[in-house]
Tab-separated table of C-alpha atoms in Angstrom:
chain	number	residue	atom	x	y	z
J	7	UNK	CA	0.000	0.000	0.000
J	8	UNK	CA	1.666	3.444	-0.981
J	9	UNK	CA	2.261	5.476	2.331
J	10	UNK	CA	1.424	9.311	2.132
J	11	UNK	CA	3.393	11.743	3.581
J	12	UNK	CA	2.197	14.037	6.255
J	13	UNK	CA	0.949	17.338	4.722
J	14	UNK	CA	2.131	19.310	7.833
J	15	UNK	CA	5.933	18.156	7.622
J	16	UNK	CA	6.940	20.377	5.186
J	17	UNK	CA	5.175	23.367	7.179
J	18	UNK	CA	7.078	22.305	9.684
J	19	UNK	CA	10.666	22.284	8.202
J	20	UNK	CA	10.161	25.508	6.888
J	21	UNK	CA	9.284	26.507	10.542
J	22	UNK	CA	12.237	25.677	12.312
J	23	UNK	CA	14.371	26.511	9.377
J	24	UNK	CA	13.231	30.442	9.997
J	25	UNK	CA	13.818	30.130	13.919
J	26	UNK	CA	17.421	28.884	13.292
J	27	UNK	CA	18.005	31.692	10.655
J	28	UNK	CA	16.108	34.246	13.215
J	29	UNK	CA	18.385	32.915	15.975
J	30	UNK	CA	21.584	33.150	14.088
J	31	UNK	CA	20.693	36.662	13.061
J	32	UNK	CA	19.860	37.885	16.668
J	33	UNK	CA	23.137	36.322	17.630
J	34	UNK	CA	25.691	37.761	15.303
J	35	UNK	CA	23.934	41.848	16.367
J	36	UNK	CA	23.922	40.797	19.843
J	37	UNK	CA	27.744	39.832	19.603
J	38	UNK	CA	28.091	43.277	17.296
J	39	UNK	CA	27.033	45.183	20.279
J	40	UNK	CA	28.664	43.615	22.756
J	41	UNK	CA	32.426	43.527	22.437
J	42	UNK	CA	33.352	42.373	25.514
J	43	UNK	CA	31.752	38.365	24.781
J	44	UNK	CA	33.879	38.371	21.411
J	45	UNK	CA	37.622	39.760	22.191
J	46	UNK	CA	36.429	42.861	19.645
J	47	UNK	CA	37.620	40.525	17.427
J	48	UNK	CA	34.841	41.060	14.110
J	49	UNK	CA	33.413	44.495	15.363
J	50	UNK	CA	36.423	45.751	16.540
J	51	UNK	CA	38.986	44.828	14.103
J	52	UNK	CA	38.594	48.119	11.827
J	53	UNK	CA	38.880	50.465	15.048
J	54	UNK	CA	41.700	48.468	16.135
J	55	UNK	CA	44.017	48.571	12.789
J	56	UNK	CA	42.925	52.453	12.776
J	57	UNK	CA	44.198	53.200	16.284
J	58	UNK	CA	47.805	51.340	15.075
J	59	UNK	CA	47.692	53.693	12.405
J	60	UNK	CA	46.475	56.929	14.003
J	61	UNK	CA	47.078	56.915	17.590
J	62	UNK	CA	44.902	60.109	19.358
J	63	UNK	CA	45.183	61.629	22.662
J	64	UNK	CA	41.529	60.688	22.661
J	65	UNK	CA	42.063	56.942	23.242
J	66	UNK	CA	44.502	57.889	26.502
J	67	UNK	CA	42.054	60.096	28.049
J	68	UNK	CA	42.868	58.473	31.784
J	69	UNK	CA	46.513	59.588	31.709
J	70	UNK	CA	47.112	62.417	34.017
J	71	UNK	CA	49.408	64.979	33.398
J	72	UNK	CA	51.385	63.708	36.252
J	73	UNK	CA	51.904	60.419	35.163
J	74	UNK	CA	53.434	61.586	31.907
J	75	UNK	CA	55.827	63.797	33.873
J	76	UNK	CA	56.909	60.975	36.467
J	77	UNK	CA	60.004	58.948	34.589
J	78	UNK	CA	61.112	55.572	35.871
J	79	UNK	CA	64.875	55.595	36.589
J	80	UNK	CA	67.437	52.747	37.583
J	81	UNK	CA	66.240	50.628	40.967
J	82	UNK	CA	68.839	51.857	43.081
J	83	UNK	CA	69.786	55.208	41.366
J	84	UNK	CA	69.167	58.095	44.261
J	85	UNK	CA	66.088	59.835	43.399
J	86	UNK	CA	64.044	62.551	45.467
J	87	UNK	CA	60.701	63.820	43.526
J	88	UNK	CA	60.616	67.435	43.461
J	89	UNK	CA	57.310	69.094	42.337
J	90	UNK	CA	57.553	72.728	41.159
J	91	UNK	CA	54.711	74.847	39.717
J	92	UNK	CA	55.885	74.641	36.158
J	93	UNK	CA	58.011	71.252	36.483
J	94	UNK	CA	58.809	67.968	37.990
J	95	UNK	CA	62.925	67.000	39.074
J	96	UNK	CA	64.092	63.942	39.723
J	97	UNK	CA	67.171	64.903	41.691
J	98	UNK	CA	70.488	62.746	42.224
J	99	UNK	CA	71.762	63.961	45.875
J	100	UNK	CA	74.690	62.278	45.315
J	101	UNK	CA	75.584	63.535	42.020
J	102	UNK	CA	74.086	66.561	42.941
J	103	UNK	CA	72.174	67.331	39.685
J	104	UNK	CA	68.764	66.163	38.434
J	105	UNK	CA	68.258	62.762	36.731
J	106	UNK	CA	65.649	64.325	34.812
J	107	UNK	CA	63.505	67.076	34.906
J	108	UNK	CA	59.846	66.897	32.741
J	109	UNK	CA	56.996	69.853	32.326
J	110	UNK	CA	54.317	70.194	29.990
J	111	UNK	CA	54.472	72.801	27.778
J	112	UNK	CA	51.468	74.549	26.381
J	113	UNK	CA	51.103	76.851	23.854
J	114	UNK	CA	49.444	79.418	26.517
J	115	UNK	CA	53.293	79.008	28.250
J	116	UNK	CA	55.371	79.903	25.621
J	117	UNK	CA	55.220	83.563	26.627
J	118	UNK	CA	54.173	85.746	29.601
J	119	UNK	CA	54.925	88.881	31.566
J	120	UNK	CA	57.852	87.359	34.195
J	121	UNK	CA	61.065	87.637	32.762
J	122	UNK	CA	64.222	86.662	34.237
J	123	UNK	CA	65.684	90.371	34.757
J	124	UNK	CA	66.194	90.421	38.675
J	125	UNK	CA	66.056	86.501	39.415
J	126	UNK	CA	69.234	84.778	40.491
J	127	UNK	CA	70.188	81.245	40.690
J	128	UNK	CA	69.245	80.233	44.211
J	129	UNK	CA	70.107	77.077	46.583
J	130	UNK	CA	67.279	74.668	46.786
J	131	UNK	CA	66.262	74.025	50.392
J	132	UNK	CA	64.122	71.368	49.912
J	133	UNK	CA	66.967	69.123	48.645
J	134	UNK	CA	68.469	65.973	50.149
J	135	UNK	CA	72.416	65.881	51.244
J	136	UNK	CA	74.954	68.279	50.442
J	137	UNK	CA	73.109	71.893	49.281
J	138	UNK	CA	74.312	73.198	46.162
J	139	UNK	CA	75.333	77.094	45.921
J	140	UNK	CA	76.233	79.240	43.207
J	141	UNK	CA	79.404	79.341	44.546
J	142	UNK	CA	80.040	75.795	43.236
J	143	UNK	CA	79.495	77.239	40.124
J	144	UNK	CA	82.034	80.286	40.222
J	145	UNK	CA	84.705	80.238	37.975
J	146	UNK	CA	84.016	76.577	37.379
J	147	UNK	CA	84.012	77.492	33.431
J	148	UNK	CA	80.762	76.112	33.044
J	149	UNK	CA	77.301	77.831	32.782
J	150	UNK	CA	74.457	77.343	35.414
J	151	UNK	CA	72.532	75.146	32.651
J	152	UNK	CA	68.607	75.168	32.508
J	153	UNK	CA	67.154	71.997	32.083
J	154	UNK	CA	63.713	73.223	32.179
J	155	UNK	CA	64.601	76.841	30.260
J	156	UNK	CA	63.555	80.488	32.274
J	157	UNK	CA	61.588	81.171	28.876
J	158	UNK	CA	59.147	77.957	29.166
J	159	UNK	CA	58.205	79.689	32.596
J	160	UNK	CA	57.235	83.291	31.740
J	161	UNK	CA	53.665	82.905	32.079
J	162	UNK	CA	53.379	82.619	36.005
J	163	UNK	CA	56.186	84.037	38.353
J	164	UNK	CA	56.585	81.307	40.773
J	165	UNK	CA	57.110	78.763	38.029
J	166	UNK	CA	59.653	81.522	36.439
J	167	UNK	CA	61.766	82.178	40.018
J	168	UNK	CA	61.677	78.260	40.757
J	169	UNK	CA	63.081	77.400	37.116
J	170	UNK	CA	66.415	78.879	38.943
J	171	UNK	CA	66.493	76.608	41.429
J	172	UNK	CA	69.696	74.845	41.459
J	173	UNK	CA	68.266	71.229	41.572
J	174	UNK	CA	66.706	72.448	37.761
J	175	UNK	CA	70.607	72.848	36.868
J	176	UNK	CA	73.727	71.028	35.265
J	177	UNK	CA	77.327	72.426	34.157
J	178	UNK	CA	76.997	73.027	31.068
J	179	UNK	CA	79.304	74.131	28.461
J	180	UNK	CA	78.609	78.215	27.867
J	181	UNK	CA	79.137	77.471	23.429
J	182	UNK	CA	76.341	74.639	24.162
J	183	UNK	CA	73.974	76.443	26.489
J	184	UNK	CA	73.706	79.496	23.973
J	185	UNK	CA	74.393	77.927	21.229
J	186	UNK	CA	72.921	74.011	20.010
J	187	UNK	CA	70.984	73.524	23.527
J	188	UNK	CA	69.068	76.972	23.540
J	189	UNK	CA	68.123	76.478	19.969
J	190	UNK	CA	66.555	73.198	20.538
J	191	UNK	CA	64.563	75.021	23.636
J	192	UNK	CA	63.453	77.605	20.844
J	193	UNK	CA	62.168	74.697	18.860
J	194	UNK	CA	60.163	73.075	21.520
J	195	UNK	CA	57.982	76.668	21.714
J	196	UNK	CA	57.390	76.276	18.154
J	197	UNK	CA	56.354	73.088	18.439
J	198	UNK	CA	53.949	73.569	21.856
J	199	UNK	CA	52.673	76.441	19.509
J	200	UNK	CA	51.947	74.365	16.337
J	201	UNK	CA	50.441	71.465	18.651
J	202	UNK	CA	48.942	73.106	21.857
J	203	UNK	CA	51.431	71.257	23.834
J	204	UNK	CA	53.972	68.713	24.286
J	205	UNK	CA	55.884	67.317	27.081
J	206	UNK	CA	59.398	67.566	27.638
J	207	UNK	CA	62.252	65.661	29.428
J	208	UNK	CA	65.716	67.040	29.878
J	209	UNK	CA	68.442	66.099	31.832
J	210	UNK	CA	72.142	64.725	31.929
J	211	UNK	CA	73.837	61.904	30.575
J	212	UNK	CA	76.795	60.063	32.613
J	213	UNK	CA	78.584	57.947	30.282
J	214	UNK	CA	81.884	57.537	31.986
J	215	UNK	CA	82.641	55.767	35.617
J	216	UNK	CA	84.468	58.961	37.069
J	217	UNK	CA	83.724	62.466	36.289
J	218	UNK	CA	84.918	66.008	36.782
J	219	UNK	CA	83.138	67.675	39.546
J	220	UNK	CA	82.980	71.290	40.145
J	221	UNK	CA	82.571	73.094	43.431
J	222	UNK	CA	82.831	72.239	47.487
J	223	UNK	CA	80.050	70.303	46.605
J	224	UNK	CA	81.903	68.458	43.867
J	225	UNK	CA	78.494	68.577	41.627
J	226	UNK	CA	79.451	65.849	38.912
J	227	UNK	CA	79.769	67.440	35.454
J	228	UNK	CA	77.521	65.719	32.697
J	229	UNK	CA	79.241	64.085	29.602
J	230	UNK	CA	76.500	64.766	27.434
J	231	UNK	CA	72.900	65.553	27.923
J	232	UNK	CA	69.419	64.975	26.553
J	233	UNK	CA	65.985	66.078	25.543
J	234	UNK	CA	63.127	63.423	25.276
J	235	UNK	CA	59.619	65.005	23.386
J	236	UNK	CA	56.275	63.188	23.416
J	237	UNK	CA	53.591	65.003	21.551
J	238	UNK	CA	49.808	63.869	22.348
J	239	UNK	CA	48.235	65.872	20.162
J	240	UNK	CA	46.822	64.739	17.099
J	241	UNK	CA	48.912	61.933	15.907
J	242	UNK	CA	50.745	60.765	18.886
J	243	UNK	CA	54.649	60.806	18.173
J	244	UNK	CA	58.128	61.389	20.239
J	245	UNK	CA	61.555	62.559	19.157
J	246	UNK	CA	64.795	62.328	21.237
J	247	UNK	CA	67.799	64.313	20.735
J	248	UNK	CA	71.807	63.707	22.370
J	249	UNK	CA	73.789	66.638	22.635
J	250	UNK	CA	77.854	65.972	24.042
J	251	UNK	CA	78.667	69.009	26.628
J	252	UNK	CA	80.683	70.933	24.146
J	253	UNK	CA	80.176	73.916	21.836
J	254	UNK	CA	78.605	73.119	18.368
J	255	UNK	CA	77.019	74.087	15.588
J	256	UNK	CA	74.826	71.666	13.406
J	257	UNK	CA	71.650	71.321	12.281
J	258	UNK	CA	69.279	69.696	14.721
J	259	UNK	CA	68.648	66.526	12.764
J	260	UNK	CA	72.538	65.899	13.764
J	261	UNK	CA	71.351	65.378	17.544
J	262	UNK	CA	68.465	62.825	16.820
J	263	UNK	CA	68.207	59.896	18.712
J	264	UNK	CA	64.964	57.586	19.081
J	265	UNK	CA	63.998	57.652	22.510
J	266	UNK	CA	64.744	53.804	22.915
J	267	UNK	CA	68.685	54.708	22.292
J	268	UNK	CA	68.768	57.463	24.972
J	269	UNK	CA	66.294	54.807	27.567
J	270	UNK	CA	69.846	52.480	26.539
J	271	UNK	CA	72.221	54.941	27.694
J	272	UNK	CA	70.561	56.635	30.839
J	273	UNK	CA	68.594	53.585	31.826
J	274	UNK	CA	65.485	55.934	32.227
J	275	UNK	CA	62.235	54.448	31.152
J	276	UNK	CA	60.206	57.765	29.760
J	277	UNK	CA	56.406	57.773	29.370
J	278	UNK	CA	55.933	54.057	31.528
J	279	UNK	CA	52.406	55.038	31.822
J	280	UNK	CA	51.680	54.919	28.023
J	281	UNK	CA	50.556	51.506	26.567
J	282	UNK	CA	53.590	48.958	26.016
J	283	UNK	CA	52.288	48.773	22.654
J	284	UNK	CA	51.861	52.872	21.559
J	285	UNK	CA	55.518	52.942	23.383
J	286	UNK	CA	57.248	50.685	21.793
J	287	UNK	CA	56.259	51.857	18.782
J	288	UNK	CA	56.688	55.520	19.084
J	289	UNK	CA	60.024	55.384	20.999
J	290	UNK	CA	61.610	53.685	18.334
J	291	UNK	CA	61.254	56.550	15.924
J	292	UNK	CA	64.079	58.801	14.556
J	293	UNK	CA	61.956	60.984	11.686
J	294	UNK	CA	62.826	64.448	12.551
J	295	UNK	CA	60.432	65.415	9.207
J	296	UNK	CA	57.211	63.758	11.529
J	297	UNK	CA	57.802	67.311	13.442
């Protein structure tokens, strides 16, 4: 006898064929809108490759000012934390000048009323160990040398008085400190002005095991020194630059370092608080054109 089939099968095929497509569908927008149960892997993947391209300010939003400023050195190395109102020193009481000294400098800074006229160089009381003096400096043949400059301080009077503090200073060749070094510190205005801001690292660079000292206090002479630039503005970049502590006079592109060569040499880890990732990448770089 020929069996007949059931008139209501096929109804119900096409039934739970369009709950398993409805299903699927529902699944693939609910993992679209929510990132977190898929890595970011599908949705994300576009955003991602543009970030490694274009890396914003916008994406670090939760990095404080302060934790751009603060630079990891050497376990070990002597290190007291100075805050000033236009800068942050990390100074070596035993060599008796900063490891580093970092400020953020906006475009709003790069000018002011207080000028230098009438400020001397002036011991720093809040320092550890053995006070410097300007006498340590006198006829020493070396200049009182800025790290963070009098001119990226005009704009409040505190800040502009505390930038001649003496933990804020190195000896530093006079050809250099008017010459190669104050040129760079004109460039970094130009480029807080063209960006809104950038932040800035200075300090010296020890490369020997002994070195000439100057002064009662015997404050240690640097060999060389450096300037670290992150920009986070736009297209987030940084530029390092090496100048030895002797007169010159070359074009700037002769001083460029990536930041990774000068991290090498000082053993300072600059901008920890950035992503491993953006740093790495960034810190490698050695394209003066990018600026």
């Amino acid at each position: 006898m020929k069996k007949h089939f059931p008139v209501y099968i096929p109804f119900l095929i096409f039934l739970i064929g369009t709950v398993t497509y409805n299903l699927a569908k529902g699944n693939r927008n609910f993992l679209k809108n929510n990132s977190k149960y898929n890595g970011g892997i599908e949705v994300n993947r576009k955003k991602r490759l543009t970030t490694k391209a274009h890396l914003t300010k916008s994406t670090f939003t939760t990095i404080t000012d302060e934790r751009l400023l603060i630079q990891n050195v050497p376990q070990g190395k002597p290190s007291q934390i100075l805050k000033r109102e236009g800068y942050i020193v990390s100074y070596n009481y035993e060599t008796h000048i900063p490891n580093w000294v970092a400020w953020h400098l906006k475009a709003q800074h790069t000018t002011g009323p207080y000028k230098r006229e009438g400020i001397g160089f002036q011991e720093d009381i809040e320092a550890k160990g053995v006070r410097v003096t300007t006498f340590d400096y006198s006829r020493s043949g070396y200049d009182r040398g800025h790290m963070c400059p009098s001119a990226d301080n005009k704009w409040s009077r505190r800040a502009q008085e505390q930038s001649f503090l003496l933990t804020n200073v190195c000896p530093q060749d006079h050809g250099l400190n008017v010459g190669d070094w104050n040129e760079m510190e004109k460039q970094c205005r130009k480029w807080a002005k063209v960006y809104g801001s950038i932040y800035i690292v200075a300090g010296p660079i020890l490369y020997h095991q002994k070195h000439k000292t100057i002064g009662k206090s015997k404050v240690v002479v640097p060999d060389a020194f450096f300037k670290v630039i992150l920009c986070m503005e736009g297209t987030i970049k940084a530029i390092g630059f090496i100048y030895k502590n002797k007169s010159g006079n070359r074009p700037k592109g002769d001083y460029v370092n990536s930041v990774d060569q000068i991290e090498r040499i000082t053993g300072v880890d600059f901008f920890s608080s950035l992503p491993d990732t953006i740093e790495t990448r960034i810190e490698a770089k050695t394209d003066l054109s990018d600026w």
